[in-house]
Coordinates of C-alpha atoms in Angstrom, one line a residue:
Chain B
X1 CA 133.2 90.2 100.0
X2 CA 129.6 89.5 99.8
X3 CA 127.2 90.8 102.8
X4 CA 125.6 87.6 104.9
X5 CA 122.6 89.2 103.5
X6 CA 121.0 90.9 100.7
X7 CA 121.5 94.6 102.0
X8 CA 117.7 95.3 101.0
X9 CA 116.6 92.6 102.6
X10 CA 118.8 93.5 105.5
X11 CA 117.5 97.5 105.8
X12 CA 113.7 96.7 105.0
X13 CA 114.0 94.1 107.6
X14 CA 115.4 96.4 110.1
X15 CA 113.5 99.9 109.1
X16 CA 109.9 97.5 109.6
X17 CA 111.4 95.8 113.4
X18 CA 111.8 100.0 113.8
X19 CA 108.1 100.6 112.7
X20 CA 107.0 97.4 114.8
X21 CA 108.7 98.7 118.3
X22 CA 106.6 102.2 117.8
X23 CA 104.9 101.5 121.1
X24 CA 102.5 104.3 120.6
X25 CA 101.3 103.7 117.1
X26 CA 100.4 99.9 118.7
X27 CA 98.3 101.5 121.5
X28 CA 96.8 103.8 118.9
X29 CA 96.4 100.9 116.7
X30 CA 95.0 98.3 119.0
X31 CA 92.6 101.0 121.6
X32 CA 91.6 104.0 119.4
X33 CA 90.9 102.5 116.0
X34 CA 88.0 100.5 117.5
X35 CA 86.9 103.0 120.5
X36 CA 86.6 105.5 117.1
X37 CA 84.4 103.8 115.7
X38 CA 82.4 102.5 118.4
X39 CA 82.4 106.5 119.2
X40 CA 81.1 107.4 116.6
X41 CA 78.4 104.4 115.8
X42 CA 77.2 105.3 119.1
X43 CA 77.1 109.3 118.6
X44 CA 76.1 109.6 115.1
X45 CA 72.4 109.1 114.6
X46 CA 71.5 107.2 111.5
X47 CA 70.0 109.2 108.6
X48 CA 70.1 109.7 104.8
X49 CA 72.9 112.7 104.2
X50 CA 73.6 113.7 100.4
X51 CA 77.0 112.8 99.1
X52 CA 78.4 114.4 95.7
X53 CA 80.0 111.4 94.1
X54 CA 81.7 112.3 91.7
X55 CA 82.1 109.0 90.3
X56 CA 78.6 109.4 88.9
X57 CA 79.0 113.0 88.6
X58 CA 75.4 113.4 91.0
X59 CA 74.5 113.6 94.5
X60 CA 73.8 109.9 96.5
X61 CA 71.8 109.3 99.4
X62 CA 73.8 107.8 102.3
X63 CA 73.7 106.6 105.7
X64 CA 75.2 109.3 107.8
X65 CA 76.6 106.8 110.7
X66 CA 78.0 104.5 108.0
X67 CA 79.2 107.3 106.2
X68 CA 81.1 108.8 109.1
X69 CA 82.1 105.0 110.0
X70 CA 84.4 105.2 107.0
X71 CA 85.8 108.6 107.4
X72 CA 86.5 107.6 111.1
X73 CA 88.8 104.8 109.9
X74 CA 90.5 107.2 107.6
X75 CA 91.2 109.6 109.8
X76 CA 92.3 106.8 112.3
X77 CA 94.7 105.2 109.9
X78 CA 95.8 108.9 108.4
X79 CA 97.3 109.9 112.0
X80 CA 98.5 106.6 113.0
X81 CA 100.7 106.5 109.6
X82 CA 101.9 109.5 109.4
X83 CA 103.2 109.4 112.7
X84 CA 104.5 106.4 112.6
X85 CA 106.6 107.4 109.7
X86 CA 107.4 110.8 110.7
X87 CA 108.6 110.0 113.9
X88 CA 111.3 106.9 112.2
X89 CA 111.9 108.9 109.4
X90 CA 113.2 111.9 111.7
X91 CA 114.9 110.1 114.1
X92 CA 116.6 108.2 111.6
X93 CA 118.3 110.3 109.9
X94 CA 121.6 111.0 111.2
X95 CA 121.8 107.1 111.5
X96 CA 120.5 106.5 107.9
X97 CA 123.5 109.1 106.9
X98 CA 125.5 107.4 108.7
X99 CA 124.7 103.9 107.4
X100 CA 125.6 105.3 103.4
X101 CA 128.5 107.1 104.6
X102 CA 129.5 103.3 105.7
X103 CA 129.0 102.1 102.2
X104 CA 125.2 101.3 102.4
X105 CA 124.2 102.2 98.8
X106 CA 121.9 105.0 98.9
X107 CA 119.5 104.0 96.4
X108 CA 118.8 100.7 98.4
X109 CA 118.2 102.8 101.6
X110 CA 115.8 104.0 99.4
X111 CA 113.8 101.2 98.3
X112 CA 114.5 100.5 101.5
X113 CA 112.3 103.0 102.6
X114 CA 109.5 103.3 100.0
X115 CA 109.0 99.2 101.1
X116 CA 108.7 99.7 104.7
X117 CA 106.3 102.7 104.0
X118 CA 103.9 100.8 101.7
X119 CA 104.1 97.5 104.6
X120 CA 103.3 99.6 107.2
X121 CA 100.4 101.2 105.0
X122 CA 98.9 98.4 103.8
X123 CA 99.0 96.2 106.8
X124 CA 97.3 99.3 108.8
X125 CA 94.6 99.5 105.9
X126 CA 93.7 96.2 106.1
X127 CA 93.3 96.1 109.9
X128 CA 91.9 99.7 109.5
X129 CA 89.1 97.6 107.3
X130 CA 89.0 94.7 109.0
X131 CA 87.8 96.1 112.3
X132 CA 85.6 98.4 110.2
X133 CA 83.7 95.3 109.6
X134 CA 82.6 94.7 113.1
X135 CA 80.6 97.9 113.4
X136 CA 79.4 97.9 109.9
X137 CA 79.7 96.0 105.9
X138 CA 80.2 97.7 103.4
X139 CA 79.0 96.6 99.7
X140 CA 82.7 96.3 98.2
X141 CA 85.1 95.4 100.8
X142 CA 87.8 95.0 98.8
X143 CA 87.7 98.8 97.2
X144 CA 87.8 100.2 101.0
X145 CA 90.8 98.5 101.6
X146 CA 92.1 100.0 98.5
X147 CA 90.8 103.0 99.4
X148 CA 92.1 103.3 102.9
X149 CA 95.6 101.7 101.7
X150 CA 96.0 104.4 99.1
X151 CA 95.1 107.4 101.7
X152 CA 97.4 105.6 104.3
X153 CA 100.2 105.9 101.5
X154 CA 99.5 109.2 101.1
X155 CA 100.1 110.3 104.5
X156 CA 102.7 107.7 105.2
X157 CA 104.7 109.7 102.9
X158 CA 103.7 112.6 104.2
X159 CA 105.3 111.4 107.3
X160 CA 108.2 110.8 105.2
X161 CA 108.5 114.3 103.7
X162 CA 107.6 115.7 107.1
X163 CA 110.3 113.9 108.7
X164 CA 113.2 114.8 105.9
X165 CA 112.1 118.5 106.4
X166 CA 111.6 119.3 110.0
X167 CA 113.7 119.2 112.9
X168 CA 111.4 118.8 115.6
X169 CA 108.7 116.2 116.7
X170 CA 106.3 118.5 117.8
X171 CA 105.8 120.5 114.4
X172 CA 105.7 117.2 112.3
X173 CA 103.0 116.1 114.8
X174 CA 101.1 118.9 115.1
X175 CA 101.1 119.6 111.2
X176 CA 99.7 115.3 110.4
X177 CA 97.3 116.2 112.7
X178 CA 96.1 119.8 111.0
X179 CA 96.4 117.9 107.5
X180 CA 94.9 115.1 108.6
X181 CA 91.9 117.2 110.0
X182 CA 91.4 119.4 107.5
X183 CA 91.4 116.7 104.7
X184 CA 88.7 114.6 106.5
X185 CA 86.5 117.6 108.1
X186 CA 86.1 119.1 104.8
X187 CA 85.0 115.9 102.9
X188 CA 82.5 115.2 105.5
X189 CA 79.2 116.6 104.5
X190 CA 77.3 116.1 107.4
X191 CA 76.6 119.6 108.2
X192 CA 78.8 120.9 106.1
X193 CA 78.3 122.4 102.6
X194 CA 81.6 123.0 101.2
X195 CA 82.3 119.2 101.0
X196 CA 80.2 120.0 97.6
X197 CA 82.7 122.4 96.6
X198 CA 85.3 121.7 93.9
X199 CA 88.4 122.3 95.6
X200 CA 88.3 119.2 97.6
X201 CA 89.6 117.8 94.6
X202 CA 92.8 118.9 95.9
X203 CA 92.8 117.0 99.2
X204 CA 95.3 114.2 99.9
X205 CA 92.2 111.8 100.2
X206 CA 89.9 113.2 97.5
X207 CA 90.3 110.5 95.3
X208 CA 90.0 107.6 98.6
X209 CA 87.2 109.4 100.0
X210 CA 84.9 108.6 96.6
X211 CA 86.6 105.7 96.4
X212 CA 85.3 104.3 99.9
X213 CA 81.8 105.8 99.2
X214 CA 82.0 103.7 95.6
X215 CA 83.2 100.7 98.4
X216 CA 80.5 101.5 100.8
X217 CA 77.4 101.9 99.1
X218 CA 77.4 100.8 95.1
X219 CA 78.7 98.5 93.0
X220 CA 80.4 100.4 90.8
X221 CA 84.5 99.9 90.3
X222 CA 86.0 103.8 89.5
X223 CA 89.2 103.1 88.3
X224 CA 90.1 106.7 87.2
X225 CA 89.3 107.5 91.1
X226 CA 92.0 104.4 92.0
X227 CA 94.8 106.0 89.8
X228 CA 94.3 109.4 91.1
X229 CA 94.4 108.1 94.4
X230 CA 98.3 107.7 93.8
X231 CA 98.9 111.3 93.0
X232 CA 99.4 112.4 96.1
X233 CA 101.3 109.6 97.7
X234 CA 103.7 109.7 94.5
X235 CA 104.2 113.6 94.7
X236 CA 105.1 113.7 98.7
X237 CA 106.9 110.6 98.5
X238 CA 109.4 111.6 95.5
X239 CA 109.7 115.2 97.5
X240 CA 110.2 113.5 100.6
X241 CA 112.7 111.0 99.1
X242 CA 114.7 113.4 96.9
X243 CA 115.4 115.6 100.4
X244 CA 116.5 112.5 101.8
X245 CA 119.1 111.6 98.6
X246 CA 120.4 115.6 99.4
X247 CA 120.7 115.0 103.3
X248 CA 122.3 112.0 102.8
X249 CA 124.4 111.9 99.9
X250 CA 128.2 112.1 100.5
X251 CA 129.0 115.1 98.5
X252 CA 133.1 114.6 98.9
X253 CA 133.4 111.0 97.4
X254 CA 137.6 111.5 97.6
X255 CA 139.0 108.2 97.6
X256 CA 142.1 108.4 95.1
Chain P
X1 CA 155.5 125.5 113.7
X2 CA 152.9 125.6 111.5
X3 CA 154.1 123.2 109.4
X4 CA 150.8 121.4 108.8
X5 CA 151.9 118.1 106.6
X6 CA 153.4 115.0 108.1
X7 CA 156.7 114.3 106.2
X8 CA 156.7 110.8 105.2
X9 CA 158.3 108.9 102.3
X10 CA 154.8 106.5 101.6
X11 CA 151.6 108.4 100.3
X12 CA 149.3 109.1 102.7
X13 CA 146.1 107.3 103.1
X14 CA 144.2 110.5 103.9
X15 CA 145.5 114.2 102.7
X16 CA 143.5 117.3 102.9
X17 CA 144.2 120.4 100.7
X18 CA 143.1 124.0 101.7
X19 CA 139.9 123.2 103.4
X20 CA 137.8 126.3 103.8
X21 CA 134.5 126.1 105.7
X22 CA 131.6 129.1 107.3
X23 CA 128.4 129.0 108.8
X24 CA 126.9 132.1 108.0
X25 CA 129.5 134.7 108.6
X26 CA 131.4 133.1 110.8
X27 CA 134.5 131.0 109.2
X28 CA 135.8 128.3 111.0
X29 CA 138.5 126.2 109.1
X30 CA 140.6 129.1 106.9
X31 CA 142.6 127.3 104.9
X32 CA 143.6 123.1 106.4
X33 CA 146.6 121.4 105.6
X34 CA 147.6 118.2 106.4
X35 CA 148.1 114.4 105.6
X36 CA 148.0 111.1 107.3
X37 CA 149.9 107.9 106.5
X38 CA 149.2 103.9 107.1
X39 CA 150.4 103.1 110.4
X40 CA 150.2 106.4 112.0
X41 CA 148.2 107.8 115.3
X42 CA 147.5 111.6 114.9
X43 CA 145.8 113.5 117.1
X44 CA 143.9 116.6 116.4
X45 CA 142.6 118.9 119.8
X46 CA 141.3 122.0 120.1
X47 CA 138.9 124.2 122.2
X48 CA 135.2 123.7 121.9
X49 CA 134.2 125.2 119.5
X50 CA 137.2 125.0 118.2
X51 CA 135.9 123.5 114.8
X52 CA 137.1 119.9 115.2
X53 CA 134.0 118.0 114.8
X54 CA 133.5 120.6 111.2
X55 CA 137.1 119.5 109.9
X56 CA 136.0 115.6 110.8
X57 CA 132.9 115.6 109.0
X58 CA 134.3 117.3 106.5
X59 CA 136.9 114.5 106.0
X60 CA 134.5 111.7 106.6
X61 CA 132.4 112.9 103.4
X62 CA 129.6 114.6 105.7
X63 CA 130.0 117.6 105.3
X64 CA 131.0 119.9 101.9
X65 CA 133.7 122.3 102.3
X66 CA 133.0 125.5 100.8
X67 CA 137.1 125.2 99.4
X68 CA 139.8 122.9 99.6
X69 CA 140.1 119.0 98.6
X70 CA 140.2 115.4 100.7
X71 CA 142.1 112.9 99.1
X72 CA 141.7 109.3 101.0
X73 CA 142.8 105.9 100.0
X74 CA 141.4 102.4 100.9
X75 CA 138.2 102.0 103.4
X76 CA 137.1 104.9 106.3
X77 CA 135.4 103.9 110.1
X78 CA 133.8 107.0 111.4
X79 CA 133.1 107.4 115.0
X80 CA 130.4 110.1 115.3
X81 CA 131.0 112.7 118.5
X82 CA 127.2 112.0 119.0
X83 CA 126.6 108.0 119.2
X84 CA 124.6 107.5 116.4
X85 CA 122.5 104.4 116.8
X86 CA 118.8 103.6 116.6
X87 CA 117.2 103.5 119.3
X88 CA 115.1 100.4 118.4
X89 CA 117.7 98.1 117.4
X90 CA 119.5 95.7 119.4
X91 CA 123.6 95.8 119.5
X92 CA 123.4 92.5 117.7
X93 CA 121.4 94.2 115.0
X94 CA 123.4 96.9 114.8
X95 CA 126.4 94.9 114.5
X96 CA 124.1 92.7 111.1
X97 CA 123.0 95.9 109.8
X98 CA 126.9 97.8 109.4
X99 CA 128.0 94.7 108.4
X100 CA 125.7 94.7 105.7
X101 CA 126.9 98.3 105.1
X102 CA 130.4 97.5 104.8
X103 CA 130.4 94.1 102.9
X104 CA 131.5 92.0 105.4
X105 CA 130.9 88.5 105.1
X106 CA 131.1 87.7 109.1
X107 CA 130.8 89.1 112.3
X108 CA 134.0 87.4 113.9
X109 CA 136.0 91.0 114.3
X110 CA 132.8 93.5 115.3
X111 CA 131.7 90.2 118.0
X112 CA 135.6 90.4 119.3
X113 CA 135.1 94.2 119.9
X114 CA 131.9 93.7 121.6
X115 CA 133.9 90.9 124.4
X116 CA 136.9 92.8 124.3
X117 CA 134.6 96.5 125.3
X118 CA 133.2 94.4 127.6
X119 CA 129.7 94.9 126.9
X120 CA 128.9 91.1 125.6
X121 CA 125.9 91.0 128.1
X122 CA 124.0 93.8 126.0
X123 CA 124.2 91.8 122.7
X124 CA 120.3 91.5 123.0
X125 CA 119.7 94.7 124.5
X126 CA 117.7 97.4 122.2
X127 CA 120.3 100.7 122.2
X128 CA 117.3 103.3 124.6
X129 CA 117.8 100.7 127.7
X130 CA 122.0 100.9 127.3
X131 CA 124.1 103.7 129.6
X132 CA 125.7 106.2 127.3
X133 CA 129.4 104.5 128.3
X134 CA 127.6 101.2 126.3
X135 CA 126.2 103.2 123.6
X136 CA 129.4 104.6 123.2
X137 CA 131.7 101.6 122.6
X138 CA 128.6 100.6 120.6
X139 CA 129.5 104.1 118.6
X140 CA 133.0 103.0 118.2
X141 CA 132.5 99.0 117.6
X142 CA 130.6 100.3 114.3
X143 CA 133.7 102.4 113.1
X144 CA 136.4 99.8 114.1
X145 CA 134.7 96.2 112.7
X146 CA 135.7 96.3 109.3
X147 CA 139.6 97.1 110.1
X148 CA 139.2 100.7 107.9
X149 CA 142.2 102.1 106.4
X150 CA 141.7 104.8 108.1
X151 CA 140.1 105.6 111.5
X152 CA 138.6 109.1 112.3
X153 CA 137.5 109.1 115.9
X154 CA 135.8 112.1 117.2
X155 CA 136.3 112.0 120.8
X156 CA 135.8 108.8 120.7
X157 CA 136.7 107.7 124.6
X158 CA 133.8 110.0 125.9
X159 CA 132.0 108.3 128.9
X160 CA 134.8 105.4 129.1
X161 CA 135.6 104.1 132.3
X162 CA 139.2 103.9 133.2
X163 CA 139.8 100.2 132.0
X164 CA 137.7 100.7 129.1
X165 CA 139.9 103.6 128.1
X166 CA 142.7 101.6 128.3
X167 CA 141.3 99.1 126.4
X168 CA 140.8 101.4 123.8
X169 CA 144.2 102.1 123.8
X170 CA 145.4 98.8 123.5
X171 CA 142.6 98.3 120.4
X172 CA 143.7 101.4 118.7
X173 CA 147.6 100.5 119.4
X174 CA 146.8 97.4 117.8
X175 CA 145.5 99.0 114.7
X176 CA 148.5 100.6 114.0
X177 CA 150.7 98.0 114.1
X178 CA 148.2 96.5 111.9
X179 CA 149.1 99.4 109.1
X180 CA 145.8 101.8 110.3
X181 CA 145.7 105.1 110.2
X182 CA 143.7 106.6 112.7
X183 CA 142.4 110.3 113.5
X184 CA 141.7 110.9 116.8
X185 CA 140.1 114.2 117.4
X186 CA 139.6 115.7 121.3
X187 CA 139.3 118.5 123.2
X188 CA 141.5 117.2 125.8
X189 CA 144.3 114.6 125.0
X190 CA 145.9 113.4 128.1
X191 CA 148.2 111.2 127.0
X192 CA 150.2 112.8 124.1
X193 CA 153.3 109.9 124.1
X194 CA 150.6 107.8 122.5
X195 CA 150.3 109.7 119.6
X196 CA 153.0 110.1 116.6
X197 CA 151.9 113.9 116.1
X198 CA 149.5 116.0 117.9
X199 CA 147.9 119.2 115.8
X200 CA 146.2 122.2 117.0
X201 CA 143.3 123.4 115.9
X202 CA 143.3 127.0 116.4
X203 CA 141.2 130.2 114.5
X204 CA 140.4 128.2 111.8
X205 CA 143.8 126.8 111.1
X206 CA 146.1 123.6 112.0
X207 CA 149.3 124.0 113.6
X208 CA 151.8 121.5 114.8
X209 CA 151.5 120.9 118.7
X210 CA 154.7 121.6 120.5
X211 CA 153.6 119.5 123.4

């Protein structure tokens, strides 16, 4: 018997009307992504601020506002996917289990899955972006998109891994909001000297931050800064997802 | 009597050899026996606690016994004790989304359970505005739609009212005419002339109810 539809078609489908019904990542969506950045275009005085791009390998002069404009929408996007995530990817589980215990091939729950993850991340970059551009253009649109899209990715499967692992809301919640935080506050260098130092490097958005500073204010197209930004999204997602194939496999197969 | 397999002269559709399980130090199935044949109703009760939901997840495939063997043959329909649904998904959608699971090429069977559960006028409802009675018969729809070989129902007429119970009844009496096996697994059975043989669970191990 053949299925009335593709069964990846079918589970993508229903994990992205799941993502779509998250009442609270639309409210966060729609009222704090712009009342961020209005926030912070109105609090943040204009002034030159001295980046390390790394990209060059020497300190830039930027615009602090603009400058914190862009870090605003990452951090916006950074909570608001991996909560998103998180919260389906937890509450799903038993049901997920249940759907391969039903014969729903595991490796297509999967894909399943990574799909919905990169959707949801993309779509929120580019609206991330797009209202960006009311408050402020940058010189490369284009690589801020890629550069919020690829830090969205990374938390989105940070949700994921989050949401495999823990049990409880409030702990995933609380711990995309310390990452998220930490990763941002650090890179920031507006008041704040260790965003020079060389551990950054080993944030989740390292390689987006230089990536929207490349976007914002040169021409320049790093693509050794666009690989690396998948690092971090490929290493949380393949933990996350290999939990998941152990949670959910069905270890006594048994039919005869 | 402790006699733990049902005699019968046709293989069983479901058999389960020696199954040992602990959490931590405590052991609760030492050592389960027993088999199930096509056309059969066996019921399994037991305290709470008891280690019935363990043994049924064990059977189902969702849980690893730490010894022992389950042999089934031909298609399962699990009924969770827990109804496990998603919370933003219609009935409707769930009904697509397990047929997808299972195969099926239509929806004919699951939509018959749906009228004959009476809950037809929550088709387009999402699952967090249903009662849990509704969720329930949603919980049990998913199990029954694709006429399984064999049924393992974990109390599976929780939050019924008392025509829906008998309706659920008449849908599992069906199913064995029909050549089903089915599990049903309680903490309280009421009606034990139903069944064909009634086990105990009891410290770990099965045993034969006398009635």
């Amino acid at each position: 018997m053949k299925p009335r539809h593709g069964r990846y078609r079918t589970a993508v489908r229903y994990l992205l009307i799941e993502h779509g019904r998250n009442r609270l990542a639309i409210v966060l969506l729609i009222a704090f992504v712009p009342i961020w950045y209005l926030l912070i275009s109105s609090v943040i005085p204009s002034g030159s601020v001295d980046f390390r791009f790394r990209v060059t390998g020497h300190f830039i002069h930027v615009d602090g506002r603009q400058l914190s404009l862009l870090t605003a929408g990452l951090n916006a996007l950074t909570l608001i996917v991996g909560f998103v995530i998180f919260t389906s990817t937890r509450r799903g589980m038993r049901f997920d289990h249940r759907l391969v215990l039903s014969g729903y091939p595991q490796w297509i729950v999967i894909a399943a899955k990574v799909t919905s993850v990169t959707v949801v991340a993309l779509a929120v970059a580019v609206y991330t972006s797009v209202i960006l551009l009311i408050f402020w253009g940058p010189q490369s649109v284009p690589l801020v998109v890629v550069s919020y899209a690829a830090a969205a990715l990374a938390y989105g499967s940070l949700g994921l891994f989050l949401g495999v692992l823990l049990r409880g809301e409030l702990e995933g919640f609380f711990l995309v909001i310390m990452v998220s935080l930490i990763d941002t506050f650090i890179q920031n260098p507006i008041g704040n000297p260790a965003a020079n130092k060389d551990f950054v490097q080993a944030l989740p958005t390292y390689a987006s931050t230089q990536l929207y500073v490349a976007g914002g204010f040169s021409d320049l197209v790093p693509w050794p800064f666009i690989a690396l930004t998948l690092a971090w999204p490929a290493a949380l997602a393949l933990l996350g997802l290999l939990i998941f194939w152990l949670r959910t496999r069905v270890p006594n197969s048994g039919s005869s | 009597m402790t006699g733990d397999t049902i005699a019968a002269a046709e293989p069983p559709v479901l058999s389960a050899e020696g199954l040992i399980k602990s959490f931590g130090r405590r052991q609760v199935l030492r050592g389960v026996s027993f088999s199930v044949t096509a056309g059969t109703l066996v019921g399994i009760v037991g305290e709470n606690g008891a280690g019935k939901s363990t043994l049924l997840k064990i059977l189902v495939g969702e849980l690893r016994p730490d010894q022992g063997t389950v042999k089934r043959r031909g298609t399962n329909g699990y009924c969770p004790q827990a109804p496990t649904l998603n919370e933003a998904l219609t009935v409707a959608q769930h009904l697509d989304y397990f047929a997808a699971a299972y195969g099926l090429a239509d929806l004919s069977y699951g939509r018959e359970l749906v009228d004959r559960l009476a809950y037809e006028n929550y088709r387009g409802d999402r699952i967090g505005a249903l009662s849990g009675g509704t969720q329930q018969k949603l919980n049990l729809t998913l199990a029954l739609m694709h006429k399984p070989a064999v049924l393992l129902l974990d109390e599976p007429y929780q939050g019924f009212d008392w025509e829906t119970y008998l309706r659920f009844w008449d849908l599992v009496a069906e199913l064995r005419a029909d050549g089903r096996a089915v599990l049903v697994i309680s903490h309280l059975i009421f009606e034990q002339r139903r069944f064909d043989r009634i086990f105990r669970l009891k410290s770990g191990r099965l045993e034969l109810d006398a009635g």
